[in-house]
Coordinates of N, CA, C and O in Angstrom, one line a residue:
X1 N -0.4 26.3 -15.6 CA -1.6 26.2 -14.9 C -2.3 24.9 -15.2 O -2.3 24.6 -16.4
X2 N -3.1 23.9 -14.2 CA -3.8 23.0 -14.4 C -2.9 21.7 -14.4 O -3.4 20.6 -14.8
X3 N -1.5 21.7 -14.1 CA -0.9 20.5 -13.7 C -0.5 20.8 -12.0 O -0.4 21.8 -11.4
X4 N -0.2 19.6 -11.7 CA 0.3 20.0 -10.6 C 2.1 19.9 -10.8 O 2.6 19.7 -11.9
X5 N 3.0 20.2 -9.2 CA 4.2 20.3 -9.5 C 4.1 20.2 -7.9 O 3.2 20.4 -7.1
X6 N 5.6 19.6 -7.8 CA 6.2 19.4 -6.3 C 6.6 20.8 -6.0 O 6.9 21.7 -6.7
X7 N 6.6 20.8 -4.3 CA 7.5 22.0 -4.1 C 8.7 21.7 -3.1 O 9.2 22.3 -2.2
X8 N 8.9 20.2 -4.0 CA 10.4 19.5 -3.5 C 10.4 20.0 -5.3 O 9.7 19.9 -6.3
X9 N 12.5 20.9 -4.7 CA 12.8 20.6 -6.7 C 13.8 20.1 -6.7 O 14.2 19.7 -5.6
X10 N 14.5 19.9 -8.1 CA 16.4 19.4 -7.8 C 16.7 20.7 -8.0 O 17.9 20.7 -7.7
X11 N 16.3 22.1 -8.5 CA 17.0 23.2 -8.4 C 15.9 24.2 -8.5 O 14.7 24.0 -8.9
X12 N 16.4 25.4 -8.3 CA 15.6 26.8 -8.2 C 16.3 27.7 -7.9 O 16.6 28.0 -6.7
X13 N 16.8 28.6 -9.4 CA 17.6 29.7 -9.2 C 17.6 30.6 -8.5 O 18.6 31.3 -8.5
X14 N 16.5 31.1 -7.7 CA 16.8 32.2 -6.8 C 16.9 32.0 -5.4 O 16.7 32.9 -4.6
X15 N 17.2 30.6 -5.2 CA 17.5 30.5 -3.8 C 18.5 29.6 -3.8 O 18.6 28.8 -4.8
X16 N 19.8 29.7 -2.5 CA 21.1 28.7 -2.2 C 21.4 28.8 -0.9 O 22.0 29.7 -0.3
X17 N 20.9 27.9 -0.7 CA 21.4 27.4 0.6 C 22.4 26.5 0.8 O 22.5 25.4 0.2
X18 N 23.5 27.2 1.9 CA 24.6 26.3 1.8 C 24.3 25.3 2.7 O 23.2 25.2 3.2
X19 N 25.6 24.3 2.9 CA 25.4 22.9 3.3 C 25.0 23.2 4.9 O 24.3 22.4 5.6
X20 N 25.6 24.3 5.5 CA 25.5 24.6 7.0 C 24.4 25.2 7.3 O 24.2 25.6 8.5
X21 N 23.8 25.4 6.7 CA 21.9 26.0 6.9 C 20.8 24.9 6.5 O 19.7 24.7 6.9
X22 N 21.5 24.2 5.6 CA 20.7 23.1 5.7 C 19.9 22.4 7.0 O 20.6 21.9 7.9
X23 N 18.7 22.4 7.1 CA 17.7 22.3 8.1 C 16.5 21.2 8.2 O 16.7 20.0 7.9
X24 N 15.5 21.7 8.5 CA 14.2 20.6 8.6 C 13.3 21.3 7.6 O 13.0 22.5 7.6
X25 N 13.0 20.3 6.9 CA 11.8 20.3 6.0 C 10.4 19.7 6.3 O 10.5 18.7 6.9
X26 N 9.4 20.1 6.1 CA 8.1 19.8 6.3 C 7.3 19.4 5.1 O 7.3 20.1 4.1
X27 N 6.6 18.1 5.3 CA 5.9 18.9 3.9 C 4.0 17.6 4.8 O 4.0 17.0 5.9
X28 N 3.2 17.7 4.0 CA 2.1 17.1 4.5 C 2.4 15.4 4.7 O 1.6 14.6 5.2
X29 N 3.8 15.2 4.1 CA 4.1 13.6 4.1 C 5.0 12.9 5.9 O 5.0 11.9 6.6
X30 N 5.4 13.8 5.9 CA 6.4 13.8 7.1 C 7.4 15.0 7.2 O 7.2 16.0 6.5
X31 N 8.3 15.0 7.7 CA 9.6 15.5 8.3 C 10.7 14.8 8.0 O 10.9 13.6 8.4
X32 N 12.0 15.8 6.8 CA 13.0 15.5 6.7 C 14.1 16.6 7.5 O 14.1 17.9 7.4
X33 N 15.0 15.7 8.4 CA 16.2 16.7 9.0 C 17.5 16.6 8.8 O 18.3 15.9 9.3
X34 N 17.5 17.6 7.8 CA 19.0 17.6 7.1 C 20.1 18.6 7.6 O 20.8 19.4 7.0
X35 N 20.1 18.4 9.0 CA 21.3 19.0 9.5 C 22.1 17.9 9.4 O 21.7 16.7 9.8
X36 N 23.3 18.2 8.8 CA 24.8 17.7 8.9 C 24.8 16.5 8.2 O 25.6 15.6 8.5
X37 N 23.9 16.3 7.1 CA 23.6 15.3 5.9 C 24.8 15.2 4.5 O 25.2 16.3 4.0
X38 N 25.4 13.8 4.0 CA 25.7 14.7 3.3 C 24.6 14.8 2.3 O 23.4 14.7 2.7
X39 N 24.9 15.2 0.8 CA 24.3 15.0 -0.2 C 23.0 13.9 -0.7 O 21.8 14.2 -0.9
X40 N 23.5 12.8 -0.7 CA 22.7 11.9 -0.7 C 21.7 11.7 0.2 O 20.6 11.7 -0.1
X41 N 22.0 11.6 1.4 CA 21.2 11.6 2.7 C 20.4 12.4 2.3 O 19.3 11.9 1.9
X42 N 20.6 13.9 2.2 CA 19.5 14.8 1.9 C 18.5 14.7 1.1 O 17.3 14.7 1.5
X43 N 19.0 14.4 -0.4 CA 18.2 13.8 -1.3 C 17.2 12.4 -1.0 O 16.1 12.2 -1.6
X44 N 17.7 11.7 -0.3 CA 16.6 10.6 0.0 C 16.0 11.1 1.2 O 15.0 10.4 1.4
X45 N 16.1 12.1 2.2 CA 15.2 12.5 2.9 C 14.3 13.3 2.4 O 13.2 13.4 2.9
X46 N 14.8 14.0 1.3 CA 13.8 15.0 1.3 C 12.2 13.7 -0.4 O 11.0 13.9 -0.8
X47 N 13.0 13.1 -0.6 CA 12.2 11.8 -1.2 C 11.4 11.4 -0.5 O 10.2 11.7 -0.7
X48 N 11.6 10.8 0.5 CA 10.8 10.6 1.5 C 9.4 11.0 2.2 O 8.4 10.3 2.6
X49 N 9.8 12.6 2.1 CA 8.3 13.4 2.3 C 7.9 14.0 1.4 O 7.4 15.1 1.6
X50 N 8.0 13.2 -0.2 CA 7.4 14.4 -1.3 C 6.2 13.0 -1.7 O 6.1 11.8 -1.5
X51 N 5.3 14.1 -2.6 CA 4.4 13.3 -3.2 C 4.8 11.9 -4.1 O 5.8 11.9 -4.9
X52 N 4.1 10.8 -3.9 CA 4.7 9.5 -4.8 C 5.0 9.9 -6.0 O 6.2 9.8 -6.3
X53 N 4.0 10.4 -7.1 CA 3.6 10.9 -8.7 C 5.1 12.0 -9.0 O 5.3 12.2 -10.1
X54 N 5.9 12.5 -8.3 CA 6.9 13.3 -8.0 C 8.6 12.2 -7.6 O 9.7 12.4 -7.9
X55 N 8.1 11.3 -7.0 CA 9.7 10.3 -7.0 C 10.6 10.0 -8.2 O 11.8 10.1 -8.1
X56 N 10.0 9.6 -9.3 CA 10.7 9.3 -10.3 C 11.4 10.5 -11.4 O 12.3 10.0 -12.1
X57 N 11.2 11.7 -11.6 CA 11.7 12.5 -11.9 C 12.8 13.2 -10.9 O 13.9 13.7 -11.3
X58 N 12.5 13.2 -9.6 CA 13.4 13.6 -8.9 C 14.6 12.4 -8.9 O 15.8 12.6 -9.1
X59 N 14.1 11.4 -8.8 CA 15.5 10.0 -8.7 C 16.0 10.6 -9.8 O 17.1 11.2 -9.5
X60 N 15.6 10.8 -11.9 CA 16.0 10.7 -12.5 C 17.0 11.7 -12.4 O 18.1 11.4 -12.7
X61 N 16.7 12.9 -12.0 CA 17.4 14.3 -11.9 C 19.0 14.0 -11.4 O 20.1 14.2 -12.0
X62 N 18.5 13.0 -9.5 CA 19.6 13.0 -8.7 C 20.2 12.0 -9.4 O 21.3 12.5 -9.6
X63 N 20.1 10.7 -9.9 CA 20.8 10.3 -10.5 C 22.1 10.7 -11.9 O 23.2 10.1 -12.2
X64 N 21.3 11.7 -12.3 CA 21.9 12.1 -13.6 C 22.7 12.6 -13.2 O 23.7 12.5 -13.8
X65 N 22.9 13.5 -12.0 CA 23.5 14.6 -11.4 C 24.4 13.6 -10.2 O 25.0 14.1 -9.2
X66 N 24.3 12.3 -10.6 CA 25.7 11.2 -9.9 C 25.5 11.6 -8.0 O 26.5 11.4 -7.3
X67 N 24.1 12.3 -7.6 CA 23.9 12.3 -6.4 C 23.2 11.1 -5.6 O 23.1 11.1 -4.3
X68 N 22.9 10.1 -6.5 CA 22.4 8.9 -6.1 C 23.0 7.9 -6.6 O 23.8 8.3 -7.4
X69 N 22.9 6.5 -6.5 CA 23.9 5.0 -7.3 C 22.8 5.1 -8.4 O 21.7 5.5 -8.2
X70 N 23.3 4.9 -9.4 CA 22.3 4.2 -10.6 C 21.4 3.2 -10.4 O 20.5 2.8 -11.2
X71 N 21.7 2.8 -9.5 CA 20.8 1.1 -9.0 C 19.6 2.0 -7.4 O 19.3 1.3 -6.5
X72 N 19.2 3.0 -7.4 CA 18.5 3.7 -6.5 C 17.1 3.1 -6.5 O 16.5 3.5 -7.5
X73 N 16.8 2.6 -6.0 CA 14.9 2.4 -6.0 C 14.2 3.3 -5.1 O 14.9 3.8 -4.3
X74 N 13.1 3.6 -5.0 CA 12.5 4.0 -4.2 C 11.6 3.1 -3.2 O 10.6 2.6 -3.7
X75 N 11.8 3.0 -1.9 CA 10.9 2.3 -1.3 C 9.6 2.2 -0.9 O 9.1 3.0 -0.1
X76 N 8.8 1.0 -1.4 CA 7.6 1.0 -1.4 C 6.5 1.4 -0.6 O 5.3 1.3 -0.9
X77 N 7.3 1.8 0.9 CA 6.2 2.7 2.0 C 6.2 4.1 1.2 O 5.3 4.8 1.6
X78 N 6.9 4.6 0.4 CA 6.8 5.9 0.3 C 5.8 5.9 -0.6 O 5.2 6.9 -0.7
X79 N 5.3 4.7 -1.6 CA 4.3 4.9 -2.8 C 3.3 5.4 -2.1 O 2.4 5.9 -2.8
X80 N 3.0 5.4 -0.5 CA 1.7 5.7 -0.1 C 1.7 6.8 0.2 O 0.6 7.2 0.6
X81 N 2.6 7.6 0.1 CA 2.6 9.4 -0.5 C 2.2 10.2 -1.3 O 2.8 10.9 -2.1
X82 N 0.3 9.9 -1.0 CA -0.4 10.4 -2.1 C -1.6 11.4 -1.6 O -1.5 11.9 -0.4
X83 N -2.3 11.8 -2.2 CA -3.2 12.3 -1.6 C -4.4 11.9 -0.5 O -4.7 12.4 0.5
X84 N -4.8 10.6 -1.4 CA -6.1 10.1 -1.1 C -5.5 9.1 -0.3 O -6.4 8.3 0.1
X85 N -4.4 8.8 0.3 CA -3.3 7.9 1.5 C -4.4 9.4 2.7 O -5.5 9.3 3.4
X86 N -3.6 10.2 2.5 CA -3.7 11.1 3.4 C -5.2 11.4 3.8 O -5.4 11.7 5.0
X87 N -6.4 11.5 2.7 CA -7.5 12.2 2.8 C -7.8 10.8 4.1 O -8.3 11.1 5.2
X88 N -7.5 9.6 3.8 CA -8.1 8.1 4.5 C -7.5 8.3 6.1 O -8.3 8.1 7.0
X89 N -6.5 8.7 6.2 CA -6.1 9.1 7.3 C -6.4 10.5 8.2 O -6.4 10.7 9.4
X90 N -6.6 11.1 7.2 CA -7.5 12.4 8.0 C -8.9 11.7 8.6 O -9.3 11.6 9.7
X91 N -9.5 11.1 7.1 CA -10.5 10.5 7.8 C -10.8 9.5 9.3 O -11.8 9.7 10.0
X92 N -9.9 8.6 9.5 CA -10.0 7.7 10.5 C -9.6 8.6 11.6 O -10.0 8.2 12.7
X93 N -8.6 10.3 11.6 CA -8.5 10.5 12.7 C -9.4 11.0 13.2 O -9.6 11.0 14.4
X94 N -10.5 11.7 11.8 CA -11.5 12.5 12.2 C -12.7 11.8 13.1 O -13.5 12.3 13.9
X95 N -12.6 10.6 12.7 CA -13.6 9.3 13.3 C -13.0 9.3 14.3 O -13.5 10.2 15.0
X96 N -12.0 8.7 14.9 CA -11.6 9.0 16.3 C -11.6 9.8 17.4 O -11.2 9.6 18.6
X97 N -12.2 11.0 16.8 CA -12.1 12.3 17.4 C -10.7 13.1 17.7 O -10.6 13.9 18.7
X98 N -9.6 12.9 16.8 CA -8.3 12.9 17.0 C -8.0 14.0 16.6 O -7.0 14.5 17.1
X99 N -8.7 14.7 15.4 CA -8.4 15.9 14.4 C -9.7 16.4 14.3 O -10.5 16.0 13.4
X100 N -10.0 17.3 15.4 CA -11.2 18.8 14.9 C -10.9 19.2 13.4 O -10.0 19.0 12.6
X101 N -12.1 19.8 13.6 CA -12.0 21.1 12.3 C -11.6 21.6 12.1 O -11.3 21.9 11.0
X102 N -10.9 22.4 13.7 CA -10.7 23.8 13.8 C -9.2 23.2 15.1 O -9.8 22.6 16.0
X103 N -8.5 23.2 15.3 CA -7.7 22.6 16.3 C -6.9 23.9 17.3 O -6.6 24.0 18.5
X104 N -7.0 24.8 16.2 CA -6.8 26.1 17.4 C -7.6 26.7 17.4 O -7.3 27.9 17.8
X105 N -9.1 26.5 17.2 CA -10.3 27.0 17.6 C -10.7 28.0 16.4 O -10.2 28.3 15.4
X106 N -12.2 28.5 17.2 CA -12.6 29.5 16.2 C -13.6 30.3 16.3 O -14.1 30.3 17.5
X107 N -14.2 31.3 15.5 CA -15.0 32.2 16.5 C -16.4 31.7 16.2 O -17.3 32.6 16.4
X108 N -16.7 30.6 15.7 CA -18.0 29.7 15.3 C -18.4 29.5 16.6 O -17.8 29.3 17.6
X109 N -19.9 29.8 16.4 CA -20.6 29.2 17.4 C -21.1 27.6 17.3 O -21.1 27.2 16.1
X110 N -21.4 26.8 18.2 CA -22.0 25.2 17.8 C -22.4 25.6 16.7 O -21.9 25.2 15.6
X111 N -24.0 26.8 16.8 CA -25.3 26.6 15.7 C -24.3 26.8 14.3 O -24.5 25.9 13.4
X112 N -23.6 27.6 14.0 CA -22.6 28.2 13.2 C -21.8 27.0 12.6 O -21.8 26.8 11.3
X113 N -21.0 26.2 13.5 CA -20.4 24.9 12.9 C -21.3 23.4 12.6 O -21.0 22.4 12.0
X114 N -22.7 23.7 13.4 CA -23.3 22.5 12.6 C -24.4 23.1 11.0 O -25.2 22.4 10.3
X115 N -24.0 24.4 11.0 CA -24.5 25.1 9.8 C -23.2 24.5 8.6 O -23.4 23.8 7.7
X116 N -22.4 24.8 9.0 CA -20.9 24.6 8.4 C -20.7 23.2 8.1 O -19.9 22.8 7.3
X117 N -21.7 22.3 8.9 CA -21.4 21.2 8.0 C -22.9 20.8 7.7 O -23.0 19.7 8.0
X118 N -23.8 21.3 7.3 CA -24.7 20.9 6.8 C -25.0 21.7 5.3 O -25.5 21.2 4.3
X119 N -24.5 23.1 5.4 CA -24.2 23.3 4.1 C -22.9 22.9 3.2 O -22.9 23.0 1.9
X120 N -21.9 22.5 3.7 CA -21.2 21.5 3.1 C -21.7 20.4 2.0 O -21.6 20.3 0.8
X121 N -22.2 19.7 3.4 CA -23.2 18.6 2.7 C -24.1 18.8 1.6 O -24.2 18.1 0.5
X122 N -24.8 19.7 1.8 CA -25.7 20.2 0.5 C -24.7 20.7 -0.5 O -24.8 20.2 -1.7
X123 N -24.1 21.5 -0.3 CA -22.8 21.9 -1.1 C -22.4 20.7 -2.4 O -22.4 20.8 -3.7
X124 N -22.2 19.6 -1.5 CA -21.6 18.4 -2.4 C -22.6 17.8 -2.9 O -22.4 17.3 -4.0
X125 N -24.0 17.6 -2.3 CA -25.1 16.8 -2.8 C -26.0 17.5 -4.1 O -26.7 16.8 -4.9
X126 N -25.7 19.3 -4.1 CA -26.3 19.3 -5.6 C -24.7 20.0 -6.5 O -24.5 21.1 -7.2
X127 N -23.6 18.9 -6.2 CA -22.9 19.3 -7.2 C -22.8 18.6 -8.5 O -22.0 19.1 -9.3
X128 N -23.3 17.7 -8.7 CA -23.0 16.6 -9.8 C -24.7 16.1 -9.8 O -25.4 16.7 -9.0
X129 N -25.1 15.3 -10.4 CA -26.4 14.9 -10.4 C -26.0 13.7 -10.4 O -26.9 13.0 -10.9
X130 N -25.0 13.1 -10.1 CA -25.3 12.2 -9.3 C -25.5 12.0 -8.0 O -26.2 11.0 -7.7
X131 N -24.8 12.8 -7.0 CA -25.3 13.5 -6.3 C -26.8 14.0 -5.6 O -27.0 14.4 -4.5
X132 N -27.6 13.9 -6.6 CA -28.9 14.2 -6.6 C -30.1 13.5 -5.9 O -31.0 13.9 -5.2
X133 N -29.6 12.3 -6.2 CA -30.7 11.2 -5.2 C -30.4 10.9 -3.6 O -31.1 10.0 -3.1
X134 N -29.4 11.7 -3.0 CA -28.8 12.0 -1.8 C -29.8 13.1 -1.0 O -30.1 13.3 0.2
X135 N -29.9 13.7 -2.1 CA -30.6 15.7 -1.6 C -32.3 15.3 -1.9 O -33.3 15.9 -1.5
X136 N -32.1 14.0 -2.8 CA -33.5 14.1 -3.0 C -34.3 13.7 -1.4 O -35.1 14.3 -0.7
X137 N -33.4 12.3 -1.2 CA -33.8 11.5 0.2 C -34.1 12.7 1.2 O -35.2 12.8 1.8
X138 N -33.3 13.4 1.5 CA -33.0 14.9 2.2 C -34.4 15.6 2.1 O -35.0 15.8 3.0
X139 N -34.7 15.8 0.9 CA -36.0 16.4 0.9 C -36.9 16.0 1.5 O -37.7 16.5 2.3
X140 N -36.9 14.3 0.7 CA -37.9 13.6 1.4 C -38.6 13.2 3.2 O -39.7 13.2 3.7
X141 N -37.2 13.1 3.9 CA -37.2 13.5 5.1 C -38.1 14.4 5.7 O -38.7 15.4 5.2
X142 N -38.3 14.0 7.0 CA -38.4 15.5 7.8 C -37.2 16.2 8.0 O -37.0 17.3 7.7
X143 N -36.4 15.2 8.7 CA -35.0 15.7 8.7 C -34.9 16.7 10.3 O -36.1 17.1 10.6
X144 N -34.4 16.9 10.7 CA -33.8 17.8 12.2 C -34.5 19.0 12.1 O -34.6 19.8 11.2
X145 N -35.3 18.9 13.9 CA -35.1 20.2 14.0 C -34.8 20.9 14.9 O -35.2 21.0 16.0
X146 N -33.9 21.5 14.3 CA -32.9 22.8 15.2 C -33.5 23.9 14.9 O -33.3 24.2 13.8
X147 N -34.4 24.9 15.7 CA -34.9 26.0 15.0 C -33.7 26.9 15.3 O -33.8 28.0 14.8
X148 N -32.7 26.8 15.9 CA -31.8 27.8 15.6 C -30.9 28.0 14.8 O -30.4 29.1 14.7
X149 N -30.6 27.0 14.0 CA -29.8 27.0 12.4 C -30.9 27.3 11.6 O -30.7 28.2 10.7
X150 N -32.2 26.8 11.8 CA -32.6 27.3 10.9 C -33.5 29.3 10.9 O -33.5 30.1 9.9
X151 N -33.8 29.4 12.1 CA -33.4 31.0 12.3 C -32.1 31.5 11.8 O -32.1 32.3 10.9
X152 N -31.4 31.1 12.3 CA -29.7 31.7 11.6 C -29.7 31.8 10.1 O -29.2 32.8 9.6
X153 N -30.2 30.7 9.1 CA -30.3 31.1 7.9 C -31.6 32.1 7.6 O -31.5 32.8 6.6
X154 N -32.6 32.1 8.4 CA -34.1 33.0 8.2 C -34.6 32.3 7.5 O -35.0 32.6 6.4
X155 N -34.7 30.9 7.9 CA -35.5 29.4 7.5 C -36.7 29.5 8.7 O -37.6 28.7 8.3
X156 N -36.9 29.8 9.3 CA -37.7 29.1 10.8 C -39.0 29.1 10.5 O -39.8 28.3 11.0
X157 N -39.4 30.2 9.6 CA -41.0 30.2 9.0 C -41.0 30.3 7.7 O -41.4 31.4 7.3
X158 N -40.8 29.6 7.1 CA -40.4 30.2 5.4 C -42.0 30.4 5.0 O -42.9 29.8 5.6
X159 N -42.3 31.3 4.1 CA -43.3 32.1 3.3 C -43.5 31.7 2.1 O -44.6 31.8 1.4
X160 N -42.3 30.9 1.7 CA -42.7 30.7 0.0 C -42.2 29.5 -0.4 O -41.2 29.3 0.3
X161 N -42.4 28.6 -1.3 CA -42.5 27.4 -1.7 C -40.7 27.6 -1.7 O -40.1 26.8 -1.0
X162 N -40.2 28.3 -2.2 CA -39.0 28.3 -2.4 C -38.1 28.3 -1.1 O -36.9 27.8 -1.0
X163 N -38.7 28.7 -0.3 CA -38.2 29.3 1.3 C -38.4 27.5 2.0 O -37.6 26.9 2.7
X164 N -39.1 27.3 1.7 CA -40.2 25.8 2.1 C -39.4 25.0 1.9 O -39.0 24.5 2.9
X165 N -38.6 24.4 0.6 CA -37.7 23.8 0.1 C -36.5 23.8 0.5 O -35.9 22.7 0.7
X166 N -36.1 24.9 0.7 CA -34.7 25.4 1.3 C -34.9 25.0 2.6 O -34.1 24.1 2.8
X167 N -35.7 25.3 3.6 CA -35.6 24.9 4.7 C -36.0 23.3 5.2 O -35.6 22.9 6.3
X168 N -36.8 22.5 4.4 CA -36.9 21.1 4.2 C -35.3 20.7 3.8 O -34.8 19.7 4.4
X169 N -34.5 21.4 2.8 CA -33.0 20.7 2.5 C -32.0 20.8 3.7 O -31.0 20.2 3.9
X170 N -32.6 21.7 4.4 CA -31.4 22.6 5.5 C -31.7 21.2 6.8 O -30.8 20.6 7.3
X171 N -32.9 21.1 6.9 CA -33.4 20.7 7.8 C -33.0 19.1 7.6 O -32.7 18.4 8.6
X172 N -33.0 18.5 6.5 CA -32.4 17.0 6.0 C -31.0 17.1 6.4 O -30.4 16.4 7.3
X173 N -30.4 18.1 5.7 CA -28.8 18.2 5.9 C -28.3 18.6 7.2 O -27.1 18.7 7.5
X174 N -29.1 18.7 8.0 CA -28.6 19.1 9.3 C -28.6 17.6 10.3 O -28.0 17.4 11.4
X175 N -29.5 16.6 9.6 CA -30.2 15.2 10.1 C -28.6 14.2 9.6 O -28.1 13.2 10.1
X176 N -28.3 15.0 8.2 CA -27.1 13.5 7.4 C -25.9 13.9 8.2 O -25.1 13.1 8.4
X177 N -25.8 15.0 8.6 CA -24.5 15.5 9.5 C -24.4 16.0 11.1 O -23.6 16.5 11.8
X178 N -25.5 15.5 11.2 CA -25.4 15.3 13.1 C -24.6 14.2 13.3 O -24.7 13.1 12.8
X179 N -23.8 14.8 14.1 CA -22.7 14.4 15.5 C -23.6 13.0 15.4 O -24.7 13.1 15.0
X180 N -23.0 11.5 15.9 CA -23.5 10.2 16.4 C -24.1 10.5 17.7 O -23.5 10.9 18.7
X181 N -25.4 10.1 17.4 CA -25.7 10.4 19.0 C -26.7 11.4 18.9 O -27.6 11.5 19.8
X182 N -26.6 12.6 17.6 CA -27.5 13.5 17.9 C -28.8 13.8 16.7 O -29.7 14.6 16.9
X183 N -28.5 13.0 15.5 CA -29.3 13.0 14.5 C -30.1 11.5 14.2 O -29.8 10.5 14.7
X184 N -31.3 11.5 13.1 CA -31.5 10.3 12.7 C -30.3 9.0 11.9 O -30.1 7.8 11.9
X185 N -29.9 10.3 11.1 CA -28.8 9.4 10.0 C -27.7 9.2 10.6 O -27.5 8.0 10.7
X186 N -26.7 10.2 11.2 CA -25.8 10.6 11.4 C -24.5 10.2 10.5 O -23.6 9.6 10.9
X187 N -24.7 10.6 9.3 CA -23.4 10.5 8.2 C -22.9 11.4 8.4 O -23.5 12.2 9.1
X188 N -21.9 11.7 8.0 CA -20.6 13.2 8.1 C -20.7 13.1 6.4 O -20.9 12.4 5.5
X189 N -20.5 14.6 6.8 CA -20.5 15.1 5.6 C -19.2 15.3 4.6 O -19.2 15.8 3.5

């Protein structure tokens, strides 16, 4: 617990797949298709779509095991098989409008999904204190008003300094994660 590990391996005893089931692999990096590969082929395909931090033990394995040349490198598009490769890319599609939230939908209502991302945002803004001067600005605001998110949380008339607060943050956070076009700030959260 508390490291990570590939779920590309060079072996795992309770599964064998022979060479004629050999198929398509998925992983978050791409698509390897190892129908009618031999050996090697497979192994550099399935390299291909694994995490960067994960190449060099696997080369070491396939090499030892004379499934790759001793002289194998790995090529330098694949070093970008990382996480934070990926988070940047999610991101620009998300800017594009290319990748929803939800892509096969969901039973969220708007008020529901712009709750969903305004408690997010609060979510992250009091997680660290540094973080803090983000939620503070938030406060400071007026910040959006939606009286229907904030009915939905039972913010719409708050009673108590505490209620007052919470719906001043809800109401900022609802302003840092409006849609372009529909808030003062419009940051994503």
């Amino acid at each position: 617990q508390g490291r990570w590990i590939s779920n590309i391996r060079w072996n795992y005893g309770h599964t064998t797949i022979p060479r004629h089931l050999r198929d398509i692999f998925v992983t978050e990096y791409g698509v390897a298709d190892l129908r009618g590969k031999s050996d090697e082929e497979c192994i550099i395909a399935m390299l291909s779509i694994c995490d960067a931090q994960f190449h060099a033990p696997l080369v070491a394995e396939a090499v030892q095991a004379r499934k790759l040349p001793a002289d194998f490198r790995i090529p330098a598009a694949w070093s970008a098989n990382t996480a934070n490769t990926l988070r940047e890319r999610q991101r620009k599609a998300r800017a594009q409008g290319l990748l929803p939230d939800y892509p096969f939908g969901s039973d969220f209502d708007v008020v529901e999904l712009r709750l969903l991302a305004a408690l997010g945002w609060l979510r992250k803004a009091t997680a660290t204190p540094r973080a803090w001067p983000s939620l503070l600005a938030a406060l400071a605001s007026p910040g959006a008003s939606e009286p229907q998110a904030l009915a939905r949380m039972g913010l719409a008339t708050p009673h108590s300094l505490r209620e007052r607060l919470l719906a001043r943050a809800l109401r900022g956070a609802l302003a840092r994660t409006a849609p372009s076009g529909q808030g003062s700030q419009g940051e994503a959260a």
